[in-house]
PDB file of C-alpha atoms in Angstrom:
ATOM      1  CA  MET A   1      14.085 -19.372  26.096  1.00 49.00           C
ATOM      2  CA  SER A   2      14.827 -15.344  27.416  1.00 59.00           C
ATOM      3  CA  GLU A   3      13.486 -12.844  25.085  1.00 76.00           C
ATOM      4  CA  ARG A   4      14.512  -9.314  24.837  1.00 87.00           C
ATOM      5  CA  VAL A   5      11.729  -6.811  25.806  1.00 86.00           C
ATOM      6  CA  ALA A   6      12.152  -3.003  25.916  1.00 82.00           C
ATOM      7  CA  ASP A   7       9.062  -2.007  28.454  1.00 84.00           C
ATOM      8  CA  LEU A   8       7.997   1.414  27.698  1.00 87.00           C
ATOM      9  CA  GLY A   9       4.787   1.389  29.386  1.00 90.00           C
ATOM     10  CA  PHE A  10       2.590   2.078  26.723  1.00 89.00           C
ATOM     11  CA  ALA A  11       4.648  -0.232  24.355  1.00 91.00           C
ATOM     12  CA  ARG A  12       6.557  -3.489  24.726  1.00 91.00           C
ATOM     13  CA  VAL A  13       9.185  -3.489  22.215  1.00 90.00           C
ATOM     14  CA  ASP A  14      10.754  -6.820  20.907  1.00 88.00           C
ATOM     15  CA  LEU A  15      14.345  -6.555  20.781  1.00 90.00           C
ATOM     16  CA  ASP A  16      14.696 -10.158  20.029  1.00 88.00           C
ATOM     17  CA  ARG A  17      13.265  -9.871  16.657  1.00 91.00           C
ATOM     18  CA  GLN A  18      16.323  -9.077  14.506  1.00 88.00           C
ATOM     19  CA  ALA A  19      17.889 -12.780  15.593  1.00 86.00           C
ATOM     20  CA  ARG A  20      15.004 -14.651  14.949  1.00 87.00           C
ATOM     21  CA  GLN A  21      13.391 -13.053  11.708  1.00 86.00           C
ATOM     22  CA  GLY A  22      17.002 -11.280  10.348  1.00 85.00           C
ATOM     23  CA  ALA A  23      15.648  -7.724  10.433  1.00 87.00           C
ATOM     24  CA  PRO A  24      14.064  -6.060  13.786  1.00 89.00           C
ATOM     25  CA  GLU A  25      10.280  -5.131  14.628  1.00 91.00           C
ATOM     26  CA  VAL A  26       9.034  -2.629  12.463  1.00 94.00           C
ATOM     27  CA  VAL A  27       7.035   0.571  13.696  1.00 96.00           C
ATOM     28  CA  TYR A  28       3.685   0.950  12.082  1.00 96.00           C
ATOM     29  CA  GLY A  29       2.871   4.430  11.740  1.00 95.00           C
ATOM     30  CA  PRO A  30      -1.082   5.283  12.469  1.00 96.00           C
ATOM     31  CA  GLY A  31      -2.835   5.232  15.545  1.00 94.00           C
ATOM     32  CA  LYS A  32       0.841   6.466  16.953  1.00 96.00           C
ATOM     33  CA  THR A  33       2.354  10.253  18.324  1.00 96.00           C
ATOM     34  CA  ALA A  34       4.920  11.721  17.033  1.00 96.00           C
ATOM     35  CA  GLU A  35       6.170  10.838  20.135  1.00 96.00           C
ATOM     36  CA  GLU A  36       5.485   7.423  20.399  1.00 97.00           C
ATOM     37  CA  ILE A  37       6.823   6.592  17.412  1.00 97.00           C
ATOM     38  CA  VAL A  38      10.133   8.481  18.657  1.00 97.00           C
ATOM     39  CA  ALA A  39      10.533   6.058  21.936  1.00 95.00           C
ATOM     40  CA  ILE A  40       9.920   3.292  19.795  1.00 95.00           C
ATOM     41  CA  VAL A  41      12.389   4.145  17.229  1.00 96.00           C
ATOM     42  CA  SER A  42      15.162   4.977  19.655  1.00 95.00           C
ATOM     43  CA  ALA A  43      14.651   1.603  21.910  1.00 93.00           C
ATOM     44  CA  LEU A  44      15.000  -0.478  18.230  1.00 94.00           C
ATOM     45  CA  LEU A  45      18.263   1.530  17.389  1.00 94.00           C
ATOM     46  CA  ALA A  46      19.635   0.936  20.811  1.00 92.00           C
ATOM     47  CA  GLY A  47      18.675  -2.411  20.795  1.00 90.00           C
ATOM     48  CA  ASN A  48      19.541  -3.890  17.438  1.00 88.00           C
ATOM     49  CA  THR A  49      22.457  -3.095  14.797  1.00 89.00           C
ATOM     50  CA  GLY A  50      20.000  -3.801  11.570  1.00 92.00           C
ATOM     51  CA  PRO A  51      18.156  -1.057   9.617  1.00 95.00           C
ATOM     52  CA  VAL A  52      15.056   0.287  11.766  1.00 96.00           C
ATOM     53  CA  LEU A  53      11.753   1.300   9.853  1.00 97.00           C
ATOM     54  CA  ALA A  54       8.339   2.958  10.838  1.00 97.00           C
ATOM     55  CA  THR A  55       5.536   2.882   7.704  1.00 97.00           C
ATOM     56  CA  ARG A  56       2.359   4.705   6.743  1.00 97.00           C
ATOM     57  CA  VAL A  57       3.905   8.190   8.408  1.00 97.00           C
ATOM     58  CA  GLU A  58       2.869  10.722   7.127  1.00 96.00           C
ATOM     59  CA  SER A  59       4.959  14.224   6.192  1.00 95.00           C
ATOM     60  CA  ALA A  60       4.276  16.088   9.256  1.00 94.00           C
ATOM     61  CA  THR A  61       4.651  13.419  11.668  1.00 96.00           C
ATOM     62  CA  ALA A  62       7.902  12.628   9.941  1.00 96.00           C
ATOM     63  CA  GLY A  63       9.242  15.701  10.684  1.00 96.00           C
ATOM     64  CA  ALA A  64       8.719  15.873  14.099  1.00 96.00           C
ATOM     65  CA  VAL A  65       9.986  11.940  14.628  1.00 97.00           C
ATOM     66  CA  LEU A  66      13.317  12.911  12.396  1.00 97.00           C
ATOM     67  CA  ALA A  67      13.962  16.033  14.507  1.00 96.00           C
ATOM     68  CA  ALA A  68      14.122  14.054  17.698  1.00 96.00           C
ATOM     69  CA  VAL A  69      16.202  11.048  15.960  1.00 95.00           C
ATOM     70  CA  PRO A  70      18.558  12.189  13.629  1.00 93.00           C
ATOM     71  CA  GLY A  71      20.183   9.956  11.077  1.00 94.00           C
ATOM     72  CA  GLY A  72      16.730   9.055   9.470  1.00 96.00           C
ATOM     73  CA  VAL A  73      15.076   9.576   6.100  1.00 96.00           C
ATOM     74  CA  TYR A  74      11.947   9.637   4.741  1.00 97.00           C
ATOM     75  CA  GLU A  75      10.524   8.506   1.577  1.00 96.00           C
ATOM     76  CA  PRO A  76       7.410  10.477   0.775  1.00 97.00           C
ATOM     77  CA  ALA A  77       5.648   8.096  -1.608  1.00 96.00           C
ATOM     78  CA  ALA A  78       6.297   4.949   0.295  1.00 97.00           C
ATOM     79  CA  ARG A  79       5.659   7.473   3.379  1.00 96.00           C
ATOM     80  CA  LEU A  80       8.463   5.264   5.461  1.00 98.00           C
ATOM     81  CA  LEU A  81      11.191   6.473   7.696  1.00 97.00           C
ATOM     82  CA  VAL A  82      14.586   4.245   7.574  1.00 97.00           C
ATOM     83  CA  TRP A  83      17.482   4.340   9.678  1.00 97.00           C
ATOM     84  CA  ARG A  84      20.891   2.081   9.104  1.00 95.00           C
ATOM     85  CA  PRO A  85      18.936   0.872   5.641  1.00 95.00           C
ATOM     86  CA  ALA A  86      20.662  -2.585   4.583  1.00 93.00           C
ATOM     87  CA  ARG A  87      23.606  -2.697   2.347  1.00 93.00           C
ATOM     88  CA  THR A  88      22.545  -4.330  -0.842  1.00 93.00           C
ATOM     89  CA  GLY A  89      22.632  -7.827  -1.171  1.00 91.00           C
ATOM     90  CA  SER A  90      22.534 -10.414  -4.080  1.00 92.00           C
ATOM     91  CA  PHE A  91      18.875 -10.985  -3.763  1.00 95.00           C
ATOM     92  CA  GLU A  92      17.207  -9.653  -6.764  1.00 96.00           C
ATOM     93  CA  VAL A  93      13.161  -8.529  -5.899  1.00 98.00           C
ATOM     94  CA  VAL A  94      11.007  -7.209  -8.957  1.00 98.00           C
ATOM     95  CA  VAL A  95       8.055  -5.111  -8.259  1.00 98.00           C
ATOM     96  CA  VAL A  96       5.638  -5.137 -10.876  1.00 98.00           C
ATOM     97  CA  THR A  97       2.692  -3.058 -11.302  1.00 97.00           C
ATOM     98  CA  ALA A  98      -0.626  -3.577 -13.180  1.00 96.00           C
ATOM     99  CA  GLY A  99      -1.465   0.377 -13.946  1.00 95.00           C
ATOM    100  CA  THR A 100      -0.320   3.795 -12.870  1.00 96.00           C
ATOM    101  CA  SER A 101      -3.053   3.980 -10.003  1.00 96.00           C
ATOM    102  CA  ASP A 102      -1.115   0.825  -7.735  1.00 96.00           C
ATOM    103  CA  GLY A 103       2.024   2.834  -7.661  1.00 95.00           C
ATOM    104  CA  PRO A 104       1.807   4.343  -3.831  1.00 96.00           C
ATOM    105  CA  VAL A 105       1.613   0.605  -3.049  1.00 97.00           C
ATOM    106  CA  ALA A 106       4.117  -0.473  -5.071  1.00 98.00           C
ATOM    107  CA  ALA A 107       6.298   1.950  -3.803  1.00 97.00           C
ATOM    108  CA  GLU A 108       6.059   0.896   0.138  1.00 98.00           C
ATOM    109  CA  ALA A 109       6.831  -2.420  -1.013  1.00 98.00           C
ATOM    110  CA  ALA A 110      10.155  -1.046  -3.283  1.00 98.00           C
ATOM    111  CA  ALA A 111      11.069   1.053  -0.162  1.00 97.00           C
ATOM    112  CA  VAL A 112      11.364  -1.398   2.216  1.00 97.00           C
ATOM    113  CA  ALA A 113      12.692  -4.213   0.553  1.00 97.00           C
ATOM    114  CA  ARG A 114      15.540  -1.185  -0.278  1.00 97.00           C
ATOM    115  CA  ALA A 115      15.621  -0.976   3.324  1.00 96.00           C
ATOM    116  CA  LEU A 116      15.879  -4.861   4.253  1.00 96.00           C
ATOM    117  CA  GLY A 117      18.957  -5.237   1.559  1.00 95.00           C
ATOM    118  CA  LEU A 118      17.077  -6.569  -0.906  1.00 96.00           C
ATOM    119  CA  ALA A 119      17.920  -5.152  -4.985  1.00 97.00           C
ATOM    120  CA  VAL A 120      14.876  -4.017  -6.428  1.00 97.00           C
ATOM    121  CA  THR A 121      13.449  -2.723  -9.688  1.00 97.00           C
ATOM    122  CA  VAL A 122      10.412  -1.508 -10.262  1.00 97.00           C
ATOM    123  CA  VAL A 123       8.581  -2.452 -13.790  1.00 97.00           C
ATOM    124  CA  ARG A 124       5.166  -0.287 -13.961  1.00 96.00           C
ATOM    125  CA  ASP A 125       2.163  -0.324 -15.875  1.00 96.00           C
ATOM    126  CA  VAL A 126       1.752  -3.514 -17.834  1.00 96.00           C
ATOM    127  CA  GLY A 127      -1.732  -4.665 -16.438  1.00 94.00           C
ATOM    128  CA  VAL A 128      -3.285  -7.316 -18.526  1.00 94.00           C
ATOM    129  CA  ALA A 129      -5.447  -5.118 -20.623  1.00 93.00           C
ATOM    130  CA  GLY A 130      -2.422  -4.570 -22.938  1.00 94.00           C
ATOM    131  CA  ILE A 131      -0.577  -7.889 -22.537  1.00 95.00           C
ATOM    132  CA  HIS A 132       2.209  -7.095 -24.901  1.00 95.00           C
ATOM    133  CA  ARG A 133       3.447  -4.450 -22.141  1.00 96.00           C
ATOM    134  CA  LEU A 134       4.476  -7.592 -19.846  1.00 96.00           C
ATOM    135  CA  LEU A 135       5.736  -9.984 -22.421  1.00 96.00           C
ATOM    136  CA  ALA A 136       8.159  -7.384 -22.896  1.00 96.00           C
ATOM    137  CA  GLU A 137       9.658  -7.458 -19.397  1.00 96.00           C
ATOM    138  CA  THR A 138       9.599 -11.366 -19.306  1.00 96.00           C
ATOM    139  CA  GLY A 139      13.312 -11.482 -19.540  1.00 95.00           C
ATOM    140  CA  ARG A 140      13.550  -9.110 -16.375  1.00 95.00           C
ATOM    141  CA  LEU A 141      11.018 -10.998 -14.872  1.00 97.00           C
ATOM    142  CA  ARG A 142      12.239 -14.501 -14.937  1.00 97.00           C
ATOM    143  CA  ALA A 143      15.873 -12.951 -13.979  1.00 96.00           C
ATOM    144  CA  ALA A 144      14.484 -12.012 -10.192  1.00 97.00           C
ATOM    145  CA  ASP A 145      14.980 -13.978  -7.477  1.00 96.00           C
ATOM    146  CA  ALA A 146      11.103 -12.918  -6.429  1.00 97.00           C
ATOM    147  CA  VAL A 147       8.589 -11.056  -7.812  1.00 98.00           C
ATOM    148  CA  ILE A 148       5.982  -8.533  -5.700  1.00 98.00           C
ATOM    149  CA  VAL A 149       2.869  -8.468  -8.427  1.00 98.00           C
ATOM    150  CA  VAL A 150       0.767  -5.617  -7.317  1.00 98.00           C
ATOM    151  CA  ALA A 151      -2.723  -5.179  -9.000  1.00 96.00           C
ATOM    152  CA  GLY A 152      -6.367  -3.875  -8.362  1.00 95.00           C
ATOM    153  CA  MET A 153      -9.264  -4.202 -10.206  1.00 94.00           C
ATOM    154  CA  GLU A 154      -9.653  -7.811 -11.343  1.00 93.00           C
ATOM    155  CA  GLY A 155      -5.959  -9.156  -9.935  1.00 93.00           C
ATOM    156  CA  ALA A 156      -5.299 -10.790 -13.126  1.00 95.00           C
ATOM    157  CA  LEU A 157      -1.723  -9.645 -13.368  1.00 97.00           C
ATOM    158  CA  ALA A 158      -0.391 -12.112 -11.130  1.00 96.00           C
ATOM    159  CA  SER A 159      -1.630 -15.026 -12.220  1.00 96.00           C
ATOM    160  CA  ALA A 160      -0.083 -13.824 -15.523  1.00 96.00           C
ATOM    161  CA  VAL A 161       2.936 -13.564 -14.300  1.00 97.00           C
ATOM    162  CA  GLY A 162       2.731 -16.843 -12.011  1.00 96.00           C
ATOM    163  CA  GLY A 163       2.749 -18.170 -15.341  1.00 95.00           C
ATOM    164  CA  LEU A 164       5.829 -16.514 -16.822  1.00 96.00           C
ATOM    165  CA  VAL A 165       8.423 -17.175 -14.255  1.00 96.00           C
ATOM    166  CA  ALA A 166       9.633 -20.166 -12.260  1.00 95.00           C
ATOM    167  CA  ALA A 167      10.790 -17.440  -9.125  1.00 96.00           C
ATOM    168  CA  PRO A 168       8.197 -16.781  -5.713  1.00 96.00           C
ATOM    169  CA  VAL A 169       5.951 -14.451  -6.820  1.00 97.00           C
ATOM    170  CA  ILE A 170       4.201 -12.229  -3.868  1.00 98.00           C
ATOM    171  CA  ALA A 171       0.865 -10.894  -5.054  1.00 98.00           C
ATOM    172  CA  VAL A 172      -0.516  -7.997  -3.409  1.00 98.00           C
ATOM    173  CA  PRO A 173      -4.220  -6.523  -3.993  1.00 98.00           C
ATOM    174  CA  THR A 174      -4.688  -3.306  -4.246  1.00 97.00           C
ATOM    175  CA  SER A 175      -8.137  -1.071  -3.361  1.00 97.00           C
ATOM    176  CA  VAL A 176      -7.868   0.433  -6.751  1.00 94.00           C
ATOM    177  CA  GLY A 177     -11.213   0.078  -8.586  1.00 92.00           C
ATOM    178  CA  TYR A 178     -14.782   0.821  -9.855  1.00 95.00           C
ATOM    179  CA  GLY A 179     -17.638  -0.328  -7.572  1.00 94.00           C
ATOM    180  CA  ALA A 180     -17.568  -4.344  -7.843  1.00 94.00           C
ATOM    181  CA  ALA A 181     -13.656  -4.016  -7.316  1.00 94.00           C
ATOM    182  CA  LEU A 182     -14.921  -3.520  -3.668  1.00 95.00           C
ATOM    183  CA  GLU A 183     -12.163  -1.925  -2.746  1.00 94.00           C
ATOM    184  CA  GLY A 184      -9.217  -4.365  -3.303  1.00 95.00           C
ATOM    185  CA  VAL A 185     -11.447  -7.435  -2.097  1.00 97.00           C
ATOM    186  CA  THR A 186     -12.056  -8.653  -6.057  1.00 97.00           C
ATOM    187  CA  ALA A 187      -8.681  -8.607  -6.267  1.00 97.00           C
ATOM    188  CA  LEU A 188      -7.910 -10.471  -3.042  1.00 97.00           C
ATOM    189  CA  LEU A 189     -10.476 -12.939  -4.097  1.00 97.00           C
ATOM    190  CA  ALA A 190      -8.972 -13.297  -7.821  1.00 96.00           C
ATOM    191  CA  MET A 191      -5.359 -13.712  -6.469  1.00 97.00           C
ATOM    192  CA  LEU A 192      -6.109 -16.840  -3.815  1.00 96.00           C
ATOM    193  CA  SER A 193      -8.261 -18.524  -6.540  1.00 95.00           C
ATOM    194  CA  SER A 194      -5.415 -18.218  -9.369  1.00 95.00           C
ATOM    195  CA  CYS A 195      -4.920 -21.414 -11.302  1.00 92.00           C
ATOM    196  CA  ALA A 196      -0.982 -20.337 -11.628  1.00 94.00           C
ATOM    197  CA  ALA A 197       0.072 -22.699  -8.012  1.00 92.00           C
ATOM    198  CA  GLY A 198       1.681 -21.271  -5.389  1.00 91.00           C
ATOM    199  CA  LEU A 199       1.273 -17.599  -5.129  1.00 95.00           C
ATOM    200  CA  THR A 200       1.730 -16.096  -1.801  1.00 95.00           C
ATOM    201  CA  VAL A 201      -0.890 -13.897  -1.352  1.00 97.00           C
ATOM    202  CA  VAL A 202      -0.434 -10.495   0.929  1.00 97.00           C
ATOM    203  CA  ASN A 203      -3.200  -8.453   2.838  1.00 97.00           C
ATOM    204  CA  ILE A 204      -5.046  -5.276   0.325  1.00 98.00           C
ATOM    205  CA  ASP A 205      -2.452  -3.020  -0.284  1.00 97.00           C
ATOM    206  CA  SER A 206       0.041  -4.156   2.198  1.00 97.00           C
ATOM    207  CA  GLY A 207       3.025  -3.471   0.205  1.00 97.00           C
ATOM    208  CA  PHE A 208       4.984  -3.697   3.727  1.00 97.00           C
ATOM    209  CA  GLY A 209       3.886  -7.338   3.843  1.00 97.00           C
ATOM    210  CA  ALA A 210       5.347  -8.553   0.553  1.00 98.00           C
ATOM    211  CA  ALA A 211       8.694  -6.984   1.184  1.00 97.00           C
ATOM    212  CA  MET A 212       8.710  -8.693   4.112  1.00 96.00           C
ATOM    213  CA  ALA A 213       7.708 -11.806   2.790  1.00 96.00           C
ATOM    214  CA  ALA A 214      10.534 -11.559   0.164  1.00 96.00           C
ATOM    215  CA  HIS A 215      13.056 -10.556   2.921  1.00 94.00           C
ATOM    216  CA  ARG A 216      12.009 -13.564   4.316  1.00 93.00           C
ATOM    217  CA  LEU A 217      12.698 -16.069   1.258  1.00 93.00           C
ATOM    218  CA  ALA A 218      16.459 -14.183   1.266  1.00 92.00           C
ATOM    219  CA  HIS A 219      17.174 -14.286   5.268  1.00 88.00           C
ATOM    220  CA  ALA A 220      16.264 -18.696   4.934  1.00 86.00           C
ATOM    221  CA  THR A 221      18.487 -18.285   1.978  1.00 80.00           C
ATOM    222  CA  THR A 222      21.401 -16.403   3.528  1.00 73.00           C
ATOM    223  CA  ARG A 223      20.757 -18.607   6.447  1.00 67.00           C
ATOM    224  CA  ARG A 224      20.928 -21.942   4.250  1.00 63.00           C
ATOM    225  CA  THR A 225      24.139 -20.908   2.286  1.00 59.00           C
ATOM    226  CA  THR A 226      26.386 -19.772   5.482  1.00 54.00           C
ATOM    227  CA  PRO A 227      28.683 -22.173   6.975  1.00 53.00           C
ATOM    228  CA  ALA A 228      27.702 -23.200  10.670  1.00 47.00           C
ATOM    229  CA  GLY A 229      29.409 -21.376  13.369  1.00 42.00           C
ATOM    230  CA  THR A 230      30.243 -18.314  11.189  1.00 42.00           C
ATOM    231  CA  GLN A 231      27.828 -14.879  11.196  1.00 43.00           C
ATOM    232  CA  ALA A 232      25.781 -14.187   8.267  1.00 43.00           C
ATOM    233  CA  ALA A 233      25.203 -11.156   6.686  1.00 42.00           C
ATOM    234  CA  GLN A 234      21.653 -10.740   6.773  1.00 49.00           C
ATOM    235  CA  PRO A 235      19.727  -9.711   3.656  1.00 52.00           C
ATOM    236  CA  GLY A 236      18.311  -6.518   5.206  1.00 45.00           C
ATOM    237  CA  GLY A 237       7.166  -7.786  11.965  1.00 52.00           C
ATOM    238  CA  GLN A 238       5.139  -4.900  12.855  1.00 55.00           C
ATOM    239  CA  ARG A 239       4.699  -3.109  15.528  1.00 56.00           C
TER     240      ARG A 239
END
């Protein structure tokens, strides 16, 4: 099976990822010059029809990229560049944060999920230190098709949510917390050790990874509910 690749010399851009996974390759901004991001984004826009994203892009770099590749939008809270965002579909994701300090990671998760066509609601500051705040949102959480839980410190919110809902729960440990939080390692290990069975756990501070996990769930649902021989509407990896 031949896969399409755009060889830019400094990068080999995977042009068939949309066909395989429902969304084009995503550009990881750190470590790249604005010129490199421009070249990769341009190749993805020319070689695919779906949304094109660049993550973790600082504002100065984003301005230079947008000047060279018009039609994009920059979301500063998420540090995300987006071209051709997908139309919002029916797959509903709730992004839940334990505290306000988890906001930047949650912003990335929400922005990436929206750009890929997921319907997103954000529930902020419902950490377990005041569990009544979480319980007040139980109805909204149980109505979701997937829940992304963003939490630092001891990461207990993921287990609490995992025990309340039937939908898949995607847990994102953050680097928020004092010394023994170990920059997110404590939350990561707690989420991996959760007694709420079946949690999906992504890397520390990876709002992007959580959004992509939700997208894969949505894409699998779309594929299974689309009759054979017809083209599925996409619900929307990373270079």
